[in-house]
Coordinates of C-alpha atoms and ligand atoms in Angstrom, one line a residue:
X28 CA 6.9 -17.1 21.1
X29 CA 3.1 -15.8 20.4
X30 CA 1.7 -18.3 17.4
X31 CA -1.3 -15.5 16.0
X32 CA -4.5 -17.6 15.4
X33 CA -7.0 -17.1 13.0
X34 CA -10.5 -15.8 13.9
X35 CA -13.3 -17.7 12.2
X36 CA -16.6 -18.0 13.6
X37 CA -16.3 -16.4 16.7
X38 CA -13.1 -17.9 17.8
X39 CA -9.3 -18.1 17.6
X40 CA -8.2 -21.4 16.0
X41 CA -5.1 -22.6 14.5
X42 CA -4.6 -22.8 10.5
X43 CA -5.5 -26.1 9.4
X44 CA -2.5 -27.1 8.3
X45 CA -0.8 -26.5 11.2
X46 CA 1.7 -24.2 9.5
X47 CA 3.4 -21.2 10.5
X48 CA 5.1 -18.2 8.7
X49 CA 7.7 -16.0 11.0
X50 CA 7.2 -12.9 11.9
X51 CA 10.0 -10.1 11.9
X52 CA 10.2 -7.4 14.3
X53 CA 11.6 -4.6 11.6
X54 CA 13.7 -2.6 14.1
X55 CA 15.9 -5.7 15.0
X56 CA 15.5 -8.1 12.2
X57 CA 14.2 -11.2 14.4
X58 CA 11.3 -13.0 14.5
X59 CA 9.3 -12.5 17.4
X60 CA 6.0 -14.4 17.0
X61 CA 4.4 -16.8 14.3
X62 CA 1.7 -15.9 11.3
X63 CA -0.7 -18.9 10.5
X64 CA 0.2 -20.3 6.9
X65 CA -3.7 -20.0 5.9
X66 CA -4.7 -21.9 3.0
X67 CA -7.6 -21.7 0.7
X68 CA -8.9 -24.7 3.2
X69 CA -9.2 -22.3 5.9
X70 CA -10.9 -19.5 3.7
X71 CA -13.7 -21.9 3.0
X72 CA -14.2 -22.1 6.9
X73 CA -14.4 -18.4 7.4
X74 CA -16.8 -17.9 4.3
X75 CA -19.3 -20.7 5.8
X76 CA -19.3 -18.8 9.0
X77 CA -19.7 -15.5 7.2
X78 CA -22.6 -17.1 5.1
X79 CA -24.1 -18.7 8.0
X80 CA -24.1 -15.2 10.1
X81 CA -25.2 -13.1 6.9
X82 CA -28.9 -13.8 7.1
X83 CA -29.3 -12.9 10.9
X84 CA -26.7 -9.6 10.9
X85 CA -28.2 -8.3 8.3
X86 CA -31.2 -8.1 9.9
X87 CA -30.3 -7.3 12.9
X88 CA -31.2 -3.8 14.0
X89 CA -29.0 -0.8 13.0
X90 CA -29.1 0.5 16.6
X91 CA -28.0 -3.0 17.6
X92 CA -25.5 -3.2 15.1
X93 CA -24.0 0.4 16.2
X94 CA -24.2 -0.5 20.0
X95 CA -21.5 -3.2 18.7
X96 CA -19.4 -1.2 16.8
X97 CA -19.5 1.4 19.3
X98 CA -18.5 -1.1 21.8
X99 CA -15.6 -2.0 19.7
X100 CA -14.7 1.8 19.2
X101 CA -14.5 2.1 22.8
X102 CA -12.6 -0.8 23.3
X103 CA -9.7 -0.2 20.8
X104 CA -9.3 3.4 22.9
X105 CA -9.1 1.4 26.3
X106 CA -6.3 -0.7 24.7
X107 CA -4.4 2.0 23.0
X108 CA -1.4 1.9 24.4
X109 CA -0.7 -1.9 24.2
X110 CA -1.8 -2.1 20.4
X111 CA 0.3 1.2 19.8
X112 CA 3.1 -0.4 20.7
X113 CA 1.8 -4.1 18.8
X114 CA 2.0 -2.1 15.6
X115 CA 5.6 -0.3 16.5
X116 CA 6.7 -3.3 16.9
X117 CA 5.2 -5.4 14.1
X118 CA 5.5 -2.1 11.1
X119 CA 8.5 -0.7 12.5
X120 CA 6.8 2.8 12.7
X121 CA 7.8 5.4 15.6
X122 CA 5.5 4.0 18.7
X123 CA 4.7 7.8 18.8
X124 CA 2.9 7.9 15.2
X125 CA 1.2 4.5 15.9
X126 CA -0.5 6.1 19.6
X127 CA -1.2 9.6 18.1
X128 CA -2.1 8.5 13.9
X129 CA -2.7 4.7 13.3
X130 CA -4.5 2.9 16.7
X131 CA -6.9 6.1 17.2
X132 CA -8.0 6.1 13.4
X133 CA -8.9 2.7 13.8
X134 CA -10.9 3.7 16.5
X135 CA -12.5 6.7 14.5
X136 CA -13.5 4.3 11.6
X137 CA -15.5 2.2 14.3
X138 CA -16.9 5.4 15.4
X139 CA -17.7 6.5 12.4
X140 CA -19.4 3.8 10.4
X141 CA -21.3 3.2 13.5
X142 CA -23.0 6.3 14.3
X143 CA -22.8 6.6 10.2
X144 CA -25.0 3.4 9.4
X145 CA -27.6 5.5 12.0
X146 CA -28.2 7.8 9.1
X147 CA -28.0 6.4 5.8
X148 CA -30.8 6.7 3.5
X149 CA -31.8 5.9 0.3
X150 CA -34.3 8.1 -2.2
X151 CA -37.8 7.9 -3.9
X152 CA -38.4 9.0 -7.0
X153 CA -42.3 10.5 -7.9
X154 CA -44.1 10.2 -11.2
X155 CA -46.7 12.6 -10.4
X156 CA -49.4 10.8 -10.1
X157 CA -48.4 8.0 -12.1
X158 CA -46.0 5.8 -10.2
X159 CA -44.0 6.0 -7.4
X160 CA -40.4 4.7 -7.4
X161 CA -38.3 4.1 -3.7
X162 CA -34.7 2.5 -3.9
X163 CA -33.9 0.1 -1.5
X164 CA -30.2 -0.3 -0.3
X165 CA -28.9 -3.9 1.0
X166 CA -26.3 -5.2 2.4
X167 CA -24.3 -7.7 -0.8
X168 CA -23.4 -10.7 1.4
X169 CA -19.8 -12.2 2.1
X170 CA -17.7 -9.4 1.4
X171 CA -13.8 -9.9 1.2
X172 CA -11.3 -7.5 2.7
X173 CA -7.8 -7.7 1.8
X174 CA -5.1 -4.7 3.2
X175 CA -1.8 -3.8 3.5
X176 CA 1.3 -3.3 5.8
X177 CA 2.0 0.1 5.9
X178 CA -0.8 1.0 8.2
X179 CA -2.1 -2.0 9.4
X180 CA -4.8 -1.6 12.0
X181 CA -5.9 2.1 10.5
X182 CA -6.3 0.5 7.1
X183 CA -8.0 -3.0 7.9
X184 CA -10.5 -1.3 10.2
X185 CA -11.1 1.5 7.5
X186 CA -12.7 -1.3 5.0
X187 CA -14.1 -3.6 7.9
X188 CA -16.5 -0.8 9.8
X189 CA -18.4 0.5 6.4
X190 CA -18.4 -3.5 5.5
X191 CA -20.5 -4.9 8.9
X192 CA -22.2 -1.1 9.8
X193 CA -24.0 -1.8 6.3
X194 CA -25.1 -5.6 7.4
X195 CA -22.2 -7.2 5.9
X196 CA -20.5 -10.3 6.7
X197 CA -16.5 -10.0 6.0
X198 CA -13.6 -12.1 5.5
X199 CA -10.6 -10.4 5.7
X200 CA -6.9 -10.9 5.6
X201 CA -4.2 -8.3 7.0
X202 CA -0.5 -8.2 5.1
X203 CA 0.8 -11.4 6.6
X204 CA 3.9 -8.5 7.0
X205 CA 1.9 -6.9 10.0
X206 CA -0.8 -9.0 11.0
X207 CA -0.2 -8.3 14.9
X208 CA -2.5 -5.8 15.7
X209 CA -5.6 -7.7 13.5
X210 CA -5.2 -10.8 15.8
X211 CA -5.2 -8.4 19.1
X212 CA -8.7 -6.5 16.9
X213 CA -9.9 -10.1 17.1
X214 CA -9.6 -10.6 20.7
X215 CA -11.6 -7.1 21.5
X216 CA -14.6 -7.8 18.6
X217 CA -15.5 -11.0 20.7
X218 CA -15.0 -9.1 24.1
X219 CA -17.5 -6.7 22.5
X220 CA -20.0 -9.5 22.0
X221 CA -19.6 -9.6 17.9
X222 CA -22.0 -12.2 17.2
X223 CA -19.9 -15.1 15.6
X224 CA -19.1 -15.2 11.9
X225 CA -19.7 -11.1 11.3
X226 CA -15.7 -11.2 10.6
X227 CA -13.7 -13.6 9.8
X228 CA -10.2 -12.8 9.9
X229 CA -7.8 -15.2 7.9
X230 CA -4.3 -14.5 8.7
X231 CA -1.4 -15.9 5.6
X232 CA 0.1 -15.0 2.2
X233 CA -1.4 -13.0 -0.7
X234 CA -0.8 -15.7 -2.9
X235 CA -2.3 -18.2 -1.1
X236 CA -5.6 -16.8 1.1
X237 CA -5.3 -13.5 -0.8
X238 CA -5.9 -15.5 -4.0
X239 CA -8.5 -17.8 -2.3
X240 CA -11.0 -14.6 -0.8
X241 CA -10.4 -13.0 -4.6
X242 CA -11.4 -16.1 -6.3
X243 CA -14.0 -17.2 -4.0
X244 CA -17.4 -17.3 -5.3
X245 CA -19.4 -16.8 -2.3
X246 CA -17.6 -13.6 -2.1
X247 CA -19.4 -11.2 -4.6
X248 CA -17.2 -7.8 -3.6
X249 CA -13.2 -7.5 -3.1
X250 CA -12.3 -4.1 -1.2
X251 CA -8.7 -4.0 -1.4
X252 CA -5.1 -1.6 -0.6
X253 CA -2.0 -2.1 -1.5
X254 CA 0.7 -2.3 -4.8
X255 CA -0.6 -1.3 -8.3
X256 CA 0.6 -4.9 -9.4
X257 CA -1.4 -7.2 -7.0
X258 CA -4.6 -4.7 -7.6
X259 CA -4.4 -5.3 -11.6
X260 CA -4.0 -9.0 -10.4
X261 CA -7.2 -8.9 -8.1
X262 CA -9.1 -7.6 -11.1
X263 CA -7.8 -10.0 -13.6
X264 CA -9.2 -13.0 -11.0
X265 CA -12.4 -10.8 -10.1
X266 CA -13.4 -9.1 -13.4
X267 CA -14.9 -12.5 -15.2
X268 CA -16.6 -13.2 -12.0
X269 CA -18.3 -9.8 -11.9
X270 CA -17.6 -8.9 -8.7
X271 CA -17.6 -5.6 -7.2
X272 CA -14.2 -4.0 -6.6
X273 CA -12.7 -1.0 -4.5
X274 CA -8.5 -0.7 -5.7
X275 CA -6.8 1.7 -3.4
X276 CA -3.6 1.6 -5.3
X277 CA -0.4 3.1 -5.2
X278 CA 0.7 7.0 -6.0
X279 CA 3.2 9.2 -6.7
X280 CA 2.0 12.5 -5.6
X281 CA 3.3 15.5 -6.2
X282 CA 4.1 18.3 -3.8
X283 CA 3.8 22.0 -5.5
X284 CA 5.2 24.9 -3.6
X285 CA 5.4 28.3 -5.3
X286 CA 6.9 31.4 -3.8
X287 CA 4.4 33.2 -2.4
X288 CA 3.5 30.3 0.5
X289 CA 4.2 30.5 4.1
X290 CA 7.4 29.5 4.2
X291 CA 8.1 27.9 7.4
X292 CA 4.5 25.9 7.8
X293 CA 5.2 24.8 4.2
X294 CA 8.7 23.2 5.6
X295 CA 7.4 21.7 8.7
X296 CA 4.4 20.1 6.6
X297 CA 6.5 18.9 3.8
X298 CA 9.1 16.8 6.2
X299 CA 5.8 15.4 7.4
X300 CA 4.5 14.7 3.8
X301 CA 8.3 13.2 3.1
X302 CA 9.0 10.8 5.4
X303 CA 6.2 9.9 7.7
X304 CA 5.9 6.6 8.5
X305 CA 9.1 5.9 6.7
X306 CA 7.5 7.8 3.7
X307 CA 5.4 4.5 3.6
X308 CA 1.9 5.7 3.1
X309 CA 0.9 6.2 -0.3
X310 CA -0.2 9.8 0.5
X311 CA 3.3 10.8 0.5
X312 CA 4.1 13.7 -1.3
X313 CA 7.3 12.1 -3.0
X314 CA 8.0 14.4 -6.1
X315 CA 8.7 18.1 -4.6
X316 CA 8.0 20.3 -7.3
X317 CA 9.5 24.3 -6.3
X318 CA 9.7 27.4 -7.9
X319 CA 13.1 28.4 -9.2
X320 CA 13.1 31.6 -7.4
X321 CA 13.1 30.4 -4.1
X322 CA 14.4 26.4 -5.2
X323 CA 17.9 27.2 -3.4
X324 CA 16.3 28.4 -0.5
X325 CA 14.0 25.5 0.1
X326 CA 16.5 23.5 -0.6
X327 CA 19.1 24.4 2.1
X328 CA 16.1 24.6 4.9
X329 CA 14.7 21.3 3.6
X330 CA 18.3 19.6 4.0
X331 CA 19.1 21.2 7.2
X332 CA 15.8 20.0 8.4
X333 CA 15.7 16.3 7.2
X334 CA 19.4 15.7 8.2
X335 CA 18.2 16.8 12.2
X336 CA 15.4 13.9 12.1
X337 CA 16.7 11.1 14.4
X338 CA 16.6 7.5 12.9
X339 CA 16.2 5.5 16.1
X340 CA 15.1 2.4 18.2
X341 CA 10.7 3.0 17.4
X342 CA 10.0 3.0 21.2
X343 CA 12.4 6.0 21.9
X344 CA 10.4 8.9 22.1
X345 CA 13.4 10.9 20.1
X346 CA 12.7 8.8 16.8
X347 CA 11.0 10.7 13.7
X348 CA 12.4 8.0 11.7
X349 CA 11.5 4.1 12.7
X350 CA 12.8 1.3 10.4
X351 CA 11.2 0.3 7.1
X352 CA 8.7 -2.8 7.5
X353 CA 11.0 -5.5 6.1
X354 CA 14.2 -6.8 4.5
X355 CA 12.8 -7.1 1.1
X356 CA 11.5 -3.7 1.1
X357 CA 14.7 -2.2 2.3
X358 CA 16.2 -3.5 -0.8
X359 CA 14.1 -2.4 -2.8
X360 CA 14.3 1.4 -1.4
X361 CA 18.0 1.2 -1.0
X362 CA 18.0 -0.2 -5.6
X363 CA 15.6 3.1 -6.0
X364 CA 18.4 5.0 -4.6
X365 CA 21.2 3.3 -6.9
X366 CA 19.0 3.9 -9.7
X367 CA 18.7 7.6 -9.0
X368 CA 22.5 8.0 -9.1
X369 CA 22.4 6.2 -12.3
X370 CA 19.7 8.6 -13.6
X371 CA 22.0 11.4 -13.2
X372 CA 20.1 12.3 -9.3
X373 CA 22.5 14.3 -7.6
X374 CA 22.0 12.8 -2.9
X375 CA 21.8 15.9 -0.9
X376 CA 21.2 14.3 2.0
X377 CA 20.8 10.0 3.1
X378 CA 20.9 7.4 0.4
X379 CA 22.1 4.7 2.4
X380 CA 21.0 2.1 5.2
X381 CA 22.2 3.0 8.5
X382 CA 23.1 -0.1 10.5
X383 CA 22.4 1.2 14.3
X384 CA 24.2 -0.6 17.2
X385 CA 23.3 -3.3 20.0
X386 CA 20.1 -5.2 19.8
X387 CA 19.0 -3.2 16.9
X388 CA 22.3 -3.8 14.3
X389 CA 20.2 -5.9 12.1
X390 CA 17.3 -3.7 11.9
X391 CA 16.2 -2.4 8.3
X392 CA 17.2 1.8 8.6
X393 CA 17.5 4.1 5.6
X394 CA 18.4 7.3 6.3
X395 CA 15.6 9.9 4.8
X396 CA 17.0 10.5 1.6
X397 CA 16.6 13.9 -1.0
X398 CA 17.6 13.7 -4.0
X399 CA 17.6 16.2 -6.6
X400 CA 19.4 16.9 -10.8
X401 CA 16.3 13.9 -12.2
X402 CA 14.0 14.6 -15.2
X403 CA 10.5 14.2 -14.7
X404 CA 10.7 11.6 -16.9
X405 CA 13.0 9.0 -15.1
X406 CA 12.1 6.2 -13.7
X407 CA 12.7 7.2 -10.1
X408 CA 9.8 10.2 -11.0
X409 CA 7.4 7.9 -11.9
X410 CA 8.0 4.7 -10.4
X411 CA 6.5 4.3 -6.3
X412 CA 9.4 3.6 -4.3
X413 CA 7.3 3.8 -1.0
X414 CA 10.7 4.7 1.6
X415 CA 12.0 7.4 3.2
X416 CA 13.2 9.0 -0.5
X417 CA 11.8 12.4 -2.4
X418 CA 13.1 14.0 -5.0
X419 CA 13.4 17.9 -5.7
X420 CA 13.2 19.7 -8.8
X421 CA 12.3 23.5 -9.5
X422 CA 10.1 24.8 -12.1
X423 CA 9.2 28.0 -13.6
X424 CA 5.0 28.4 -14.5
X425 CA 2.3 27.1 -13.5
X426 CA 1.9 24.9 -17.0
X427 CA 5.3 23.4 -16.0
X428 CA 4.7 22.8 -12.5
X429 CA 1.1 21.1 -13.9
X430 CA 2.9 19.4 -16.9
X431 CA 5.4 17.6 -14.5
X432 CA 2.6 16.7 -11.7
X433 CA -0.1 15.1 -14.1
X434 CA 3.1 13.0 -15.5
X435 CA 2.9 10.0 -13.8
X436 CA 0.7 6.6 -14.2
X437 CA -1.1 7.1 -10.9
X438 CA -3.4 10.0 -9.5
X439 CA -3.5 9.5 -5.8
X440 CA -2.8 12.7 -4.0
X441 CA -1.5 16.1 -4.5
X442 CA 0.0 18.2 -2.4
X443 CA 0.1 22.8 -2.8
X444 CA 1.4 25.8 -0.9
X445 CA 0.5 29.0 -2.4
X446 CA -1.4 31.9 -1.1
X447 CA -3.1 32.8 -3.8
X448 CA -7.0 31.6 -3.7
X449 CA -7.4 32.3 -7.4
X450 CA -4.1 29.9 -8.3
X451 CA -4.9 27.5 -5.8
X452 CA -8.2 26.7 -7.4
X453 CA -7.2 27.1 -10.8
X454 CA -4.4 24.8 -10.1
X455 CA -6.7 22.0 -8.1
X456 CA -8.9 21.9 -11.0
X457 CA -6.6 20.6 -13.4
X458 CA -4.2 18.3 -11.4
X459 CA -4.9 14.4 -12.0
X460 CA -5.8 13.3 -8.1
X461 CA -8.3 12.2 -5.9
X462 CA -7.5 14.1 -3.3
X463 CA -6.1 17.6 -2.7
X464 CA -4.4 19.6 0.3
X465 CA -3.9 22.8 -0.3
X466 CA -1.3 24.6 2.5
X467 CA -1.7 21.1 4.4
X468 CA -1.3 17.5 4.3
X469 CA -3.6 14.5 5.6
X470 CA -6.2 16.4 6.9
X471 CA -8.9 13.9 6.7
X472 CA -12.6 14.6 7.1
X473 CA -13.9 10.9 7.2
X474 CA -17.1 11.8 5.1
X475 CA -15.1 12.8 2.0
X476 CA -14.7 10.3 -1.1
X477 CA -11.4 8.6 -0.5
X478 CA -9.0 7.3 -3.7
X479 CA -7.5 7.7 -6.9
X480 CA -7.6 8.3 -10.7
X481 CA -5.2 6.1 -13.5
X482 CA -3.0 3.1 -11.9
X483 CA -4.4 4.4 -8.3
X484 CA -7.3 2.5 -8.2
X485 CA -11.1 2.5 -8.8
X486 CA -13.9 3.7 -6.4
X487 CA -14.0 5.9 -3.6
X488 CA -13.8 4.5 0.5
X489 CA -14.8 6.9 2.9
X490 CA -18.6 8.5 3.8
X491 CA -21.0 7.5 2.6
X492 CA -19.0 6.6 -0.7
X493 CA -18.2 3.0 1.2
X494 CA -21.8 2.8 2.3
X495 CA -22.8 3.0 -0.7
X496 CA -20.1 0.4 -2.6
X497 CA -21.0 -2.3 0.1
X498 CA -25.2 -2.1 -0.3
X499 CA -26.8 -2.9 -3.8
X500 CA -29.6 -0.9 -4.7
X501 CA -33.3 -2.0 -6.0
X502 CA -35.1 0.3 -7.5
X503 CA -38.7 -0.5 -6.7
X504 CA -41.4 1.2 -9.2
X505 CA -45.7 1.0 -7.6
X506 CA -48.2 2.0 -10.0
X507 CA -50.7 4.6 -8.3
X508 CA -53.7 4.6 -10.4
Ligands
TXE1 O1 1.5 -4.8 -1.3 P1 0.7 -6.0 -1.8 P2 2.7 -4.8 -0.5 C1 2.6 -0.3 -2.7 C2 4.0 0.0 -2.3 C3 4.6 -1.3 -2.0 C4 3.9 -2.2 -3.0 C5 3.8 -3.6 -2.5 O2 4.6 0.5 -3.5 O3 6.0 -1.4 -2.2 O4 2.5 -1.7 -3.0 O5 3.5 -3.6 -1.1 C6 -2.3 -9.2 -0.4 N1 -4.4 -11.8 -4.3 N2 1.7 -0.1 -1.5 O6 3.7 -6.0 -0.6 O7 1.5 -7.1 -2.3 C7 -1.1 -9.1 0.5 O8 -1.0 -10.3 1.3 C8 -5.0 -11.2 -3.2 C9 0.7 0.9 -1.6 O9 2.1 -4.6 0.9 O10 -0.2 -5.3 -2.8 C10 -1.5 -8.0 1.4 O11 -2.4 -8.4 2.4 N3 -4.3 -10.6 -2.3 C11 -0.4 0.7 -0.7 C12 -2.2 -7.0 0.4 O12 -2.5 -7.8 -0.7 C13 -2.9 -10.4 -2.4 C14 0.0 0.3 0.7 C15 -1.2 -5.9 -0.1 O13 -0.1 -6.5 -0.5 C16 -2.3 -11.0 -3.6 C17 0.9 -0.8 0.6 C18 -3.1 -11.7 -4.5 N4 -2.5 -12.2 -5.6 C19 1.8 -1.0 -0.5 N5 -0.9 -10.7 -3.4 C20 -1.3 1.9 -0.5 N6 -2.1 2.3 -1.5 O14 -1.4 2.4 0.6 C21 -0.8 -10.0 -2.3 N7 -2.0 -9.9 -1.7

């Protein structure tokens, strides 16, 4: 079975302990290739070779440093297919989402940063005649990236391109849950001719090389995704140190669908919002908020919907619904679900695993889940339970839809269906979220600011946003008379 290597310095080497961590397919339960067990040992290595590059990629040319990234763009296209099906495999995801959402993102962010890079400036400030002020923008050094498991490849790449466009060097560690497709990025950056020691790529648990890039103190910025917990963790480590932080936390966004929207787009969107990817991206719209006059029809369509989606094998074509991304998170979904009955949540639809047959028996399968009868209040309201589980609940003004949305200890994302302009805006303006879609979900222009307010995070990713959060200005004042 494949042992992953780590990529430090330009080449694929083994951890130096020589220890491995197994690595479970999620649609069958078994361990189909090896993780390294990095250590803080190997974290020195890659931050060496990320010091020891810094001072020539940084100066390196933009154009020379797009011609790269483009290269790598181009080369994550040619090899769609095969990493599509590396992150199916590894996440557990439909192969169908990963070839048409995750590995062509991960191209995009390539794409982006590197034609982006091409036309970032910074200003000057006049004094009349006095003084004349220019600000310049450089690159900050070692910077460490740190991302999750739910989309693997789409997520690591989104914090790498912005990192190296802007004359970066990077450490960076995947989820040791899905590290698959980060190894195979490895492979193409040196086929692209990367010089050696741009990125590092340290492969291992949060606690151990996690810790080690956070701590680190050649590493003056963290950019990080993933769980509320491990971001107020990263800060505790990162805050004495002054480093500079991006947290893309968790959320636990509502969805608010008045009367007057298009009905059946609104449906087809919201099964999206619900449950793709397993309802793990943290996007989701989780809490569906409707009004009472047409709560009993959204609710039958909704059901009748959800309970068609097939909960499949991820390579079958038929699957909506792949398997979550690991036995520990299965549990936990599956106790969210308990605790909504104890809450007083009445199932509709779901609310258990479903234990498929043949190869795939021990694979980790919950059945999209709607639950509705909960307070806004209740734990399973407010807490992220990241799975294949929303709950419904109808309201009757705006105030109340508002009250009930803004309730929560995150900010993420909100989701709205109405078709009138004047509530739309009026509404947008006072929910607590970074990011809006009204009458659609994840639509994503790539130069928009990218995050959350409250427990879902600090800073912005996205445009020039991450340009700007991995360059430090200087303001430079000259005298003129
Ligand atoms: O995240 P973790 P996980 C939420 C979701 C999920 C929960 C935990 O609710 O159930 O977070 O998911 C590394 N120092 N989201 O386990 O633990 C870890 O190895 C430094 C929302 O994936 O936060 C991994 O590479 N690093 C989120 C990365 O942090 C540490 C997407 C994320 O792991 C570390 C995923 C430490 N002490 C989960 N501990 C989103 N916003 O999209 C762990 N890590």
């Amino acid at each position: 079975m494949l042992k992953i290597k780590n990529y430090i310095n330009g080449e694929l080497i083994e951890p130096s302990k020589k220890q491995y961590i197994d690595n479970y397919n999620p649609a069958t339960g078994k361990v189909y290739s090896f993780i390294p067990d990095s250590d803080e040992s190997d974290v020195e290595l890659a931050v060496a070779a990320a010091s020891a590059a810094f001072h020539s990629w940084s100066n390196t040319p933009k154009d020379e440093r797009s011609r790269i990234m483009l290269k790598i763009s181009e080369l994550i296209e040619k090899n769609l297919e095969r990493l599509a099906v590396a992150e199916s495999v590894d996440n557990g995801k439909p192969v169908s989402l990963a070839r048409m959402v995750d590995i062509p993102r991960a191209a995009s962010n390539f794409h982006f940063y590197a034609t982006g890079i091409l036309h970032y400036a910074a200003e000057s400030h006049s004094m009349e005649d006095t003084a004349i002020n220019y600000t310049l923008r450089s690159p900050v050094g070692v910077a460490g990236c740190i991302s999750p498991w739910n989309l693997p490849l789409y997520l690591f790449t989104w914090k790498i391109a912005p990192a190296i466009a802007s004359g970066n060097c990077v450490v960076a560690k995947p989820s040791e849950v899905t590290p698959m497709t980060a190894y195979l990025l490895s492979e193409l950056c040196i086929e692209a001719g990367l010089p050696k020691g741009v990125l590092n790529i340290v492969h291992g648990y949060g606690h151990k090389v996690g810790s080690a890039i956070t701590a680190h103190p050649k590493i003056p910025l963290i950019s990080f995704t993933g769980g509320t917990k491990t971001g107020a963790e990263i800060a505790r480590v990162a805050a004495p140190m002054f480093k500079k932080l991006s947290l893309e936390l968790g959320g636990k966004n509502p969805n608010i669908i008045f009367a007057d929207c298009d009905f059946e787009k609104m449906i087809k969107t919201t099964i999206n919002s619900s449950f793709a990817n397993q309802g793990q991206i943290c996007l989701c719209g989780s809490r569906i908020l409707v009004e009472r006059s047409i709560y009993d029809k959204f609710k039958k369509e909704f059901v009748a919907s959800v309970n068609k989606m097939k909960v499949g094998d991820p390579a079958d074509a038929a699957s909506r619904v792949g398997a979550v991304v690991s036995k520990p998170h299965m549990e936990k979904v599956l106790s969210y679900i308990e605790l909504a009955k104890e809450e007083g949540g009445t199932v509709l639809c779901g609310g258990h695993q479903i234990k498929l047959e043949g190869e795939f028996s021990e694979g980790y399968y919950i059945a999209p889940t709607v639950i509705e009868g909960l307070t806004a209040d209740c734990r399973t309201n407010q807490e992220e339970i990241f799975g294949p589980v929303v709950t419904i609940m109808p309201f009757d003004t705006e105030e109340e839809a508002l009250k009930h949305a803004n309730s929560t200890q995150y900010g993420l994302a909100s989701i709205l269906w109405t078709e009138n302009l004047t509530r739309a805006h009026r509404i947008a303006n006072q929910l607590h979220a970074g990011i809006i879609w009204i009458n659609c979900w994840l639509l994503r222009d790539l130069r928009t600011p990218f995050g959350g307010v409250k427990s879902s995070g600090v800073g912005r990713e996205g445009g020039f946003e991450a340009l700007n959060f991995f360059t430090e200005p200087k303001n430079v004042c000259i005298k003129i008379k």
